[in-house]
Tab-separated table of C-alpha atoms in Angstrom:
chain	number	residue	atom	x	y	z
A	1	MET	CA	51.102	48.605	3.966
A	2	GLY	CA	49.947	47.534	0.463
A	3	ARG	CA	46.624	46.262	-0.768
A	4	GLY	CA	47.091	42.937	0.794
A	5	GLU	CA	46.477	43.966	4.399
A	6	PHE	CA	43.689	41.017	4.709
A	7	ARG	CA	45.433	38.564	2.720
A	8	ALA	CA	46.031	36.434	5.928
A	9	ALA	CA	42.432	36.926	7.026
A	10	ALA	CA	41.144	36.145	3.495
A	11	VAL	CA	43.131	32.721	3.770
A	12	VAL	CA	41.631	31.924	7.290
A	13	ALA	CA	38.172	32.723	5.861
A	14	ALA	CA	38.575	30.723	2.803
A	15	VAL	CA	39.901	27.758	4.809
A	16	MET	CA	36.948	27.968	7.357
A	17	ALA	CA	34.464	28.268	4.431
A	18	VAL	CA	35.833	25.164	2.674
A	19	LEU	CA	35.763	23.132	5.922
A	20	ALA	CA	32.221	24.323	6.657
A	21	ALA	CA	31.169	23.267	3.212
A	22	LEU	CA	33.062	19.832	3.489
A	23	VAL	CA	31.474	19.037	6.987
A	24	ALA	CA	27.868	20.035	5.522
A	25	TRP	CA	28.416	17.945	2.376
A	26	THR	CA	29.900	14.845	4.388
A	27	HIS	CA	27.026	14.829	6.900
A	28	HIS	CA	24.257	16.074	4.634
A	29	LEU	CA	23.713	19.374	6.591
A	30	PRO	CA	22.510	22.841	5.419
A	31	LEU	CA	24.579	25.910	5.306
A	32	ARG	CA	22.668	28.635	6.940
A	33	ASP	CA	22.834	32.488	7.398
A	34	PRO	CA	23.514	32.327	11.219
A	35	ASP	CA	21.341	35.393	12.006
A	36	GLY	CA	18.656	34.741	9.332
A	37	ALA	CA	16.000	34.423	11.968
A	38	SER	CA	16.690	37.812	13.555
A	39	LEU	CA	18.555	40.921	12.034
A	40	PRO	CA	21.245	39.366	9.777
A	41	THR	CA	24.818	40.227	10.355
A	42	TRP	CA	25.358	40.888	6.563
A	43	PHE	CA	23.023	43.791	7.099
A	44	ARG	CA	23.738	44.736	10.801
A	45	LEU	CA	27.501	45.073	10.531
A	46	PRO	CA	27.660	47.267	7.200
A	47	VAL	CA	25.237	49.587	8.916
A	48	ILE	CA	27.462	49.884	12.001
A	49	VAL	CA	30.559	50.658	9.833
A	50	ALA	CA	28.577	52.992	7.590
A	51	SER	CA	27.387	54.883	10.941
A	52	ALA	CA	30.960	54.900	12.158
A	53	VAL	CA	31.977	56.481	8.661
A	54	ALA	CA	29.329	59.062	8.921
A	55	LEU	CA	30.401	60.001	12.520
A	56	ASP	CA	34.086	60.107	11.524
A	57	VAL	CA	33.181	62.549	8.579
A	58	ALA	CA	30.803	64.653	10.558
A	59	THR	CA	33.372	64.970	13.673
A	60	ARG	CA	36.369	65.952	11.549
A	61	TRP	CA	34.155	68.350	9.316
A	62	VAL	CA	32.887	70.209	12.537
A	63	LEU	CA	36.518	70.400	13.982
A	64	LEU	CA	37.749	71.712	10.692
A	65	VAL	CA	34.977	74.309	10.426
A	66	ARG	CA	35.563	75.385	14.111
A	67	ARG	CA	39.304	75.910	13.483
A	68	GLY	CA	38.280	78.635	11.063
A	69	GLY	CA	39.495	79.756	7.655
A	70	THR	CA	37.553	77.018	5.809
A	71	ALA	CA	34.210	77.183	4.244
A	72	PRO	CA	31.933	74.309	5.293
A	73	ALA	CA	31.492	72.973	1.835
A	74	ASP	CA	35.416	73.046	1.248
A	75	ALA	CA	35.882	71.532	4.768
A	76	LEU	CA	33.472	68.685	4.032
A	77	ARG	CA	35.193	67.970	0.633
A	78	ALA	CA	38.432	67.914	2.132
A	79	VAL	CA	37.628	65.559	4.929
A	80	VAL	CA	35.985	63.170	2.568
A	81	VAL	CA	38.912	63.386	0.044
A	82	GLU	CA	41.666	63.046	2.617
A	83	ARG	CA	39.859	60.323	4.779
A	84	TRP	CA	37.790	58.317	2.159
A	85	ASN	CA	39.827	57.834	-0.964
A	86	ARG	CA	39.735	54.619	-2.866
A	87	ASP	CA	42.477	52.818	-0.906
A	88	GLN	CA	40.565	53.531	2.395
A	89	ILE	CA	37.441	52.275	0.901
A	90	ARG	CA	38.942	49.132	-0.271
A	91	PHE	CA	40.722	48.635	3.026
A	92	THR	CA	37.223	48.937	4.993
A	93	VAL	CA	35.291	46.756	2.424
A	94	SER	CA	37.809	44.045	2.175
A	95	GLY	CA	38.202	43.792	5.974
A	96	LEU	CA	34.488	43.609	6.309
A	97	VAL	CA	34.047	40.905	3.872
A	98	THR	CA	36.943	38.630	5.032
A	99	TRP	CA	35.672	39.003	8.609
A	100	TYR	CA	31.986	38.105	7.835
A	101	VAL	CA	33.011	35.060	5.629
A	102	ALA	CA	34.952	33.829	8.605
A	103	TYR	CA	32.038	34.571	10.935
A	104	VAL	CA	29.504	32.698	8.803
A	105	ALA	CA	31.750	29.632	8.429
A	106	PHE	CA	32.555	29.678	12.135
A	107	ARG	CA	28.798	29.805	13.138
A	108	ASN	CA	27.967	26.906	10.759
A	109	LEU	CA	31.051	24.801	11.936
A	110	LYS	CA	29.820	25.391	15.550
A	111	SER	CA	26.341	24.246	14.750
A	112	TYR	CA	27.557	21.054	13.143
A	113	VAL	CA	29.385	19.757	16.288
A	114	PRO	CA	26.667	17.514	17.681
A	115	PHE	CA	26.077	15.893	14.273
A	116	VAL	CA	29.832	15.099	13.947
A	117	THR	CA	30.230	13.589	17.377
A	118	ASP	CA	27.862	12.896	20.294
A	119	ARG	CA	30.730	12.844	22.869
A	120	LEU	CA	30.495	15.293	25.722
A	121	ALA	CA	33.406	16.416	27.868
A	122	ASP	CA	31.410	18.231	30.576
A	123	PRO	CA	32.068	15.495	33.325
A	124	GLU	CA	35.845	15.808	32.734
A	125	LEU	CA	35.839	19.417	32.559
A	126	ALA	CA	33.728	19.686	35.761
A	127	ARG	CA	36.396	17.440	37.520
A	128	ILE	CA	39.001	19.625	36.338
A	129	ASP	CA	37.533	22.591	37.705
A	130	ARG	CA	36.878	20.980	40.962
A	131	PHE	CA	40.584	19.977	41.201
A	132	LEU	CA	41.744	23.490	40.367
A	133	TRP	CA	39.278	25.063	42.953
A	134	PHE	CA	40.204	22.692	45.615
A	135	GLY	CA	36.976	20.717	45.671
A	136	HIS	CA	34.598	23.394	44.950
A	137	ASP	CA	32.583	24.003	41.925
A	138	PRO	CA	33.505	27.539	40.736
A	139	ALA	CA	30.004	28.703	39.749
A	140	VAL	CA	28.472	27.536	43.228
A	141	LEU	CA	31.306	29.169	44.899
A	142	LEU	CA	30.800	32.594	43.067
A	143	HIS	CA	27.036	32.349	44.041
A	144	ASP	CA	27.905	31.834	47.662
A	145	VAL	CA	30.545	34.631	47.643
A	146	LEU	CA	28.641	37.438	45.376
A	147	GLY	CA	25.259	36.483	45.995
A	148	THR	CA	22.347	35.962	43.514
A	149	SER	CA	20.645	39.399	43.436
A	150	TRP	CA	22.631	42.250	42.155
A	151	ALA	CA	25.503	40.168	41.039
A	152	ASN	CA	23.234	38.149	38.918
A	153	TRP	CA	22.063	41.297	37.003
A	154	LEU	CA	25.618	42.669	36.744
A	155	MET	CA	26.895	39.342	35.250
A	156	ALA	CA	24.011	39.145	32.847
A	157	ALA	CA	24.561	42.712	31.682
A	158	VAL	CA	28.302	42.013	31.092
A	159	TYR	CA	27.576	39.006	29.204
A	160	LEU	CA	24.998	40.574	26.959
A	161	ILE	CA	26.872	43.902	26.241
A	162	TRP	CA	29.825	41.668	24.752
A	163	ILE	CA	27.436	40.731	21.844
A	164	GLY	CA	27.598	44.340	20.502
A	165	LEU	CA	31.135	44.804	21.329
A	166	VAL	CA	32.705	43.015	18.490
A	167	PRO	CA	30.849	44.775	15.745
A	168	ALA	CA	31.664	47.912	17.497
A	169	THR	CA	35.387	47.221	17.672
A	170	LEU	CA	35.417	45.982	14.166
A	171	ALA	CA	33.903	49.340	13.103
A	172	ILE	CA	36.833	51.083	15.018
A	173	ALA	CA	39.420	49.015	13.427
A	174	LEU	CA	38.106	49.416	9.915
A	175	VAL	CA	36.995	53.103	10.043
A	176	TRP	CA	39.286	54.930	12.366
A	177	THR	CA	42.852	53.198	11.829
A	178	ARG	CA	43.207	54.539	8.264
A	179	ARG	CA	44.473	51.537	6.372
A	180	SER	CA	46.767	50.611	9.084
A	181	THR	CA	48.721	47.547	9.895
A	182	ALA	CA	47.091	47.663	13.311
A	183	GLY	CA	43.508	47.431	11.801
A	184	ALA	CA	44.546	44.543	9.703
A	185	TRP	CA	46.155	42.802	12.690
A	186	TYR	CA	43.004	43.080	14.793
A	187	VAL	CA	40.525	41.967	12.173
A	188	THR	CA	42.900	38.914	11.421
A	189	ALA	CA	43.201	38.152	14.917
A	190	ILE	CA	39.542	37.996	15.440
A	191	SER	CA	39.191	35.662	12.405
A	192	LEU	CA	41.687	33.371	13.989
A	193	ASP	CA	39.903	33.489	17.271
A	194	TRP	CA	36.772	32.038	15.360
A	195	CYS	CA	39.137	29.519	13.573
A	196	LEU	CA	40.990	28.072	16.756
A	197	GLY	CA	37.707	28.206	18.652
A	198	ALA	CA	35.840	26.065	16.211
A	199	ALA	CA	38.756	23.442	16.239
A	200	LEU	CA	38.444	23.268	19.965
A	201	TYR	CA	34.621	22.810	19.723
A	202	TYR	CA	35.360	19.486	17.943
A	203	ALA	CA	38.329	18.469	19.888
A	204	VAL	CA	36.571	18.896	23.320
A	205	PRO	CA	32.762	19.005	22.627
A	206	SER	CA	30.806	20.205	25.623
A	207	LEU	CA	27.597	22.075	26.727
A	208	GLY	CA	28.733	24.222	29.549
A	209	PRO	CA	27.522	24.051	33.128
A	210	THR	CA	24.312	25.852	32.657
A	211	TYR	CA	23.197	22.850	30.490
A	212	SER	CA	25.097	19.870	32.046
A	213	ARG	CA	24.508	21.126	35.639
A	214	PRO	CA	21.339	23.131	35.580
A	215	GLU	CA	20.752	22.605	39.338
A	216	TRP	CA	23.729	24.781	40.150
A	217	PHE	CA	21.664	27.797	38.553
A	218	ALA	CA	18.304	27.061	39.701
A	219	SER	CA	18.419	29.779	42.415
A	220	LEU	CA	19.477	32.524	39.977
A	221	PRO	CA	16.505	34.926	39.413
A	222	HIS	CA	15.145	35.343	35.968
A	223	THR	CA	17.271	37.812	33.701
A	224	PRO	CA	17.520	38.583	29.966
A	225	ASN	CA	20.465	36.044	30.311
A	226	THR	CA	17.954	33.180	31.366
A	227	SER	CA	15.951	33.929	28.186
A	228	VAL	CA	19.044	33.612	26.085
A	229	ARG	CA	19.949	30.427	27.677
A	230	ASP	CA	16.491	28.917	27.022
A	231	THR	CA	16.378	30.139	23.434
A	232	LEU	CA	19.850	28.589	22.648
A	233	LEU	CA	18.622	25.314	24.147
A	234	ALA	CA	15.268	25.564	22.128
A	235	ASP	CA	17.342	26.073	19.037
A	236	ARG	CA	19.604	23.195	19.620
A	237	ILE	CA	16.692	20.960	20.064
A	238	GLU	CA	15.022	22.173	16.979
A	239	VAL	CA	18.092	21.828	14.807
A	240	LEU	CA	18.886	18.265	16.012
A	241	SER	CA	15.331	17.321	15.225
A	242	GLY	CA	15.662	18.124	11.812
A	243	PRO	CA	18.442	20.465	10.439
A	244	TRP	CA	16.651	20.930	7.030
A	245	ASP	CA	13.415	21.814	8.709
A	246	THR	CA	14.550	25.052	10.408
A	247	ASN	CA	16.357	28.185	9.437
A	248	THR	CA	18.149	28.410	12.628
A	249	VAL	CA	21.599	27.165	13.865
A	250	GLN	CA	22.526	25.617	17.155
A	251	THR	CA	25.129	27.636	19.090
A	252	ILE	CA	25.824	25.706	22.246
A	253	ALA	CA	29.539	24.771	22.613
A	254	ALA	CA	31.658	25.578	25.657
A	255	PHE	CA	35.365	24.777	25.218
A	256	ALA	CA	36.926	27.236	24.930
A	257	SER	CA	35.364	30.497	25.901
A	258	LEU	CA	35.439	32.791	22.844
A	259	HIS	CA	33.983	35.552	24.757
A	260	VAL	CA	37.159	35.538	26.850
A	261	ALA	CA	39.350	34.900	23.753
A	262	VAL	CA	38.087	37.933	21.917
A	263	MET	CA	38.479	40.077	25.060
A	264	VAL	CA	42.131	38.992	25.562
A	265	THR	CA	42.789	39.847	21.803
A	266	ILE	CA	41.169	43.275	22.435
A	267	CYS	CA	43.331	44.038	25.426
A	268	LEU	CA	46.636	42.821	23.903
A	269	VAL	CA	46.041	44.745	20.674
A	270	ALA	CA	45.049	47.973	22.713
A	271	GLU	CA	48.285	47.552	24.698
A	272	ALA	CA	50.375	46.938	21.528
A	273	MET	CA	49.007	50.085	20.161
A	274	ARG	CA	49.272	52.179	23.337
A	275	LEU	CA	45.726	53.287	23.248
A	276	PRO	CA	44.697	55.829	25.928
A	277	ILE	CA	45.021	54.611	29.405
A	278	ALA	CA	41.254	54.928	30.060
A	279	VAL	CA	40.584	52.576	27.030
A	280	ARG	CA	43.007	50.036	28.053
A	281	ALA	CA	41.935	50.076	31.687
A	282	ALA	CA	38.269	49.693	30.491
A	283	ALA	CA	39.195	46.746	28.283
A	284	TRP	CA	41.060	44.826	31.005
A	285	THR	CA	38.409	45.629	33.480
A	286	PHE	CA	35.766	44.206	30.993
A	287	LEU	CA	37.816	41.144	30.577
A	288	GLY	CA	37.909	40.434	34.076
A	289	LEU	CA	34.027	40.819	34.380
A	290	THR	CA	33.615	38.712	31.363
A	291	SER	CA	35.726	35.960	32.750
A	292	VAL	CA	33.785	36.024	36.177
A	293	ALA	CA	30.446	36.335	34.316
A	294	THR	CA	30.840	33.591	32.153
A	295	ILE	CA	31.534	31.156	35.140
A	296	TYR	CA	28.910	32.736	37.381
A	297	LEU	CA	26.148	32.311	34.815
A	298	GLY	CA	27.265	28.715	33.767
A	299	TRP	CA	28.059	29.288	30.069
A	300	HIS	CA	31.412	27.967	30.611
A	301	PHE	CA	33.679	25.989	33.069
A	302	PHE	CA	36.728	27.674	34.642
A	303	VAL	CA	39.053	25.658	32.331
A	304	ASP	CA	37.125	26.862	29.497
A	305	VAL	CA	38.101	30.533	30.598
A	306	LEU	CA	41.819	29.355	30.741
A	307	ALA	CA	41.563	28.132	27.220
A	308	GLY	CA	40.025	31.225	26.032
A	309	VAL	CA	42.941	33.262	27.341
A	310	LEU	CA	45.250	30.931	25.334
A	311	VAL	CA	43.313	31.231	22.271
A	312	GLY	CA	43.040	34.954	22.368
A	313	ALA	CA	46.791	35.280	22.923
A	314	ALA	CA	47.639	32.824	20.156
A	315	ALA	CA	45.509	34.860	17.698
A	316	VAL	CA	47.207	37.880	18.349
A	317	VAL	CA	50.838	36.332	17.934
A	318	LEU	CA	49.618	34.504	14.650
A	319	ALA	CA	48.056	37.615	13.275
A	320	ALA	CA	51.076	39.754	14.211
A	321	LYS	CA	53.274	37.424	12.107
A	322	ALA	CA	50.829	37.245	9.273
A	323	THR	CA	50.326	41.089	9.107
A	324	GLY	CA	54.001	42.021	9.584
A	325	ASN	CA	53.236	43.690	13.152
A	326	PRO	CA	56.223	43.529	15.459
A	327	LEU	CA	55.229	41.937	18.753
A	328	ARG	CA	56.056	44.983	20.882
A	329	ARG	CA	54.320	48.137	22.069
A	330	ARG	CA	54.395	51.120	19.878
A	331	ASP	CA	57.296	53.702	20.510
A	332	GLU	CA	54.778	56.515	20.831
A	333	PRO	CA	51.368	56.542	22.589
A	334	TRP	CA	48.415	56.654	20.311
A	335	THR	CA	46.926	59.897	19.389
A	336	PHE	CA	44.068	61.422	17.312
A	337	ARG	CA	44.738	62.021	13.605
A	338	THR	CA	45.385	65.557	12.623
A	339	LEU	CA	42.709	67.258	10.751
A	340	PRO	CA	43.152	67.505	6.677
A	341	GLU	CA	44.496	70.625	5.200
A	342	VAL	CA	42.564	72.219	2.392
A	343	SER	CA	45.023	72.310	-0.291
A	344	SER	CA	45.183	71.835	-4.054
A	345	GLU	CA	48.485	70.058	-3.710
A	346	SER	CA	48.769	66.188	-3.532
A	347	ASP	CA	50.520	66.093	-0.179
A	348	PRO	CA	51.330	62.810	1.248
A	349	VAL	CA	48.449	61.508	3.687
A	350	PRO	CA	49.630	61.825	7.258
A	351	GLY	CA	49.357	58.886	9.659
A	352	ARG	CA	49.233	56.466	6.842
A	353	SER	CA	51.170	53.997	8.809
A	354	GLY	CA	48.608	53.900	11.664
């Protein structure tokens, strides 16, 4: 793949950035660093990627030294030169930048929704859920079936773990795929998840059951998830009271579930790349748990989950077309890259196609 691996992702990021700026200008709203009140993503994500690079280099260096026949200094030099040449650095940095621009634009677009429209679709979404679940409210039914003790803590853990999952998978895609079409495919698909999700937030604005039907969740014991719920509501009230008087953004929007969308994207790309069976099984299991957790905790309606599945699948298909990836599984299962050979010759780099 050439130097335009992230051309499509850059287009998505640019379109989203322009739309965010246009909405901000039209409605006299500020553009914010979405994580400025905590540890900003522009700092956190590069640290994660840099840590992954260091781990990649250290692991390969140790394995090369243990294989024998290579001095430690020569082994380190071989790993750095073979793995982290100028093209690989450009690949990693460009992927990181394009994703971050799309992420910032997405968070701002999400924050602007209640200023663009005061319509809420929660009553209609609740009616659709009740119809699909034969007269039952899904969250209430899950509470009755699973209980509100251990299940509550498990669901809260699953939902909060997801927050660190996206930066981790991006680090894997940008560090360990070696300028591959698969890495570009995944990063582009995640950017499209944000783009499609933002469009649906405006098309079907909603709060989610935890805010529109709080009585359904009154019996759930307090967990870290409860604190997150209350914080997001406080942020929304603060932003609506005066968007220029706060540095935070509001992040309440339910349709579609992007937690589910991103997990679908991860699962489908993992299947296409034929990653180890343990990785694929873990991904599908976490998708199932995320789908249940998002309904159980009230972040989303059941129909939001269905929409999230469609968004995640659509992002994978569109990103495949945009990055030149075939919509089929690899012919051979994924394997670890071979260790570099210490040589003065300019041999072709193995595994370049990812």
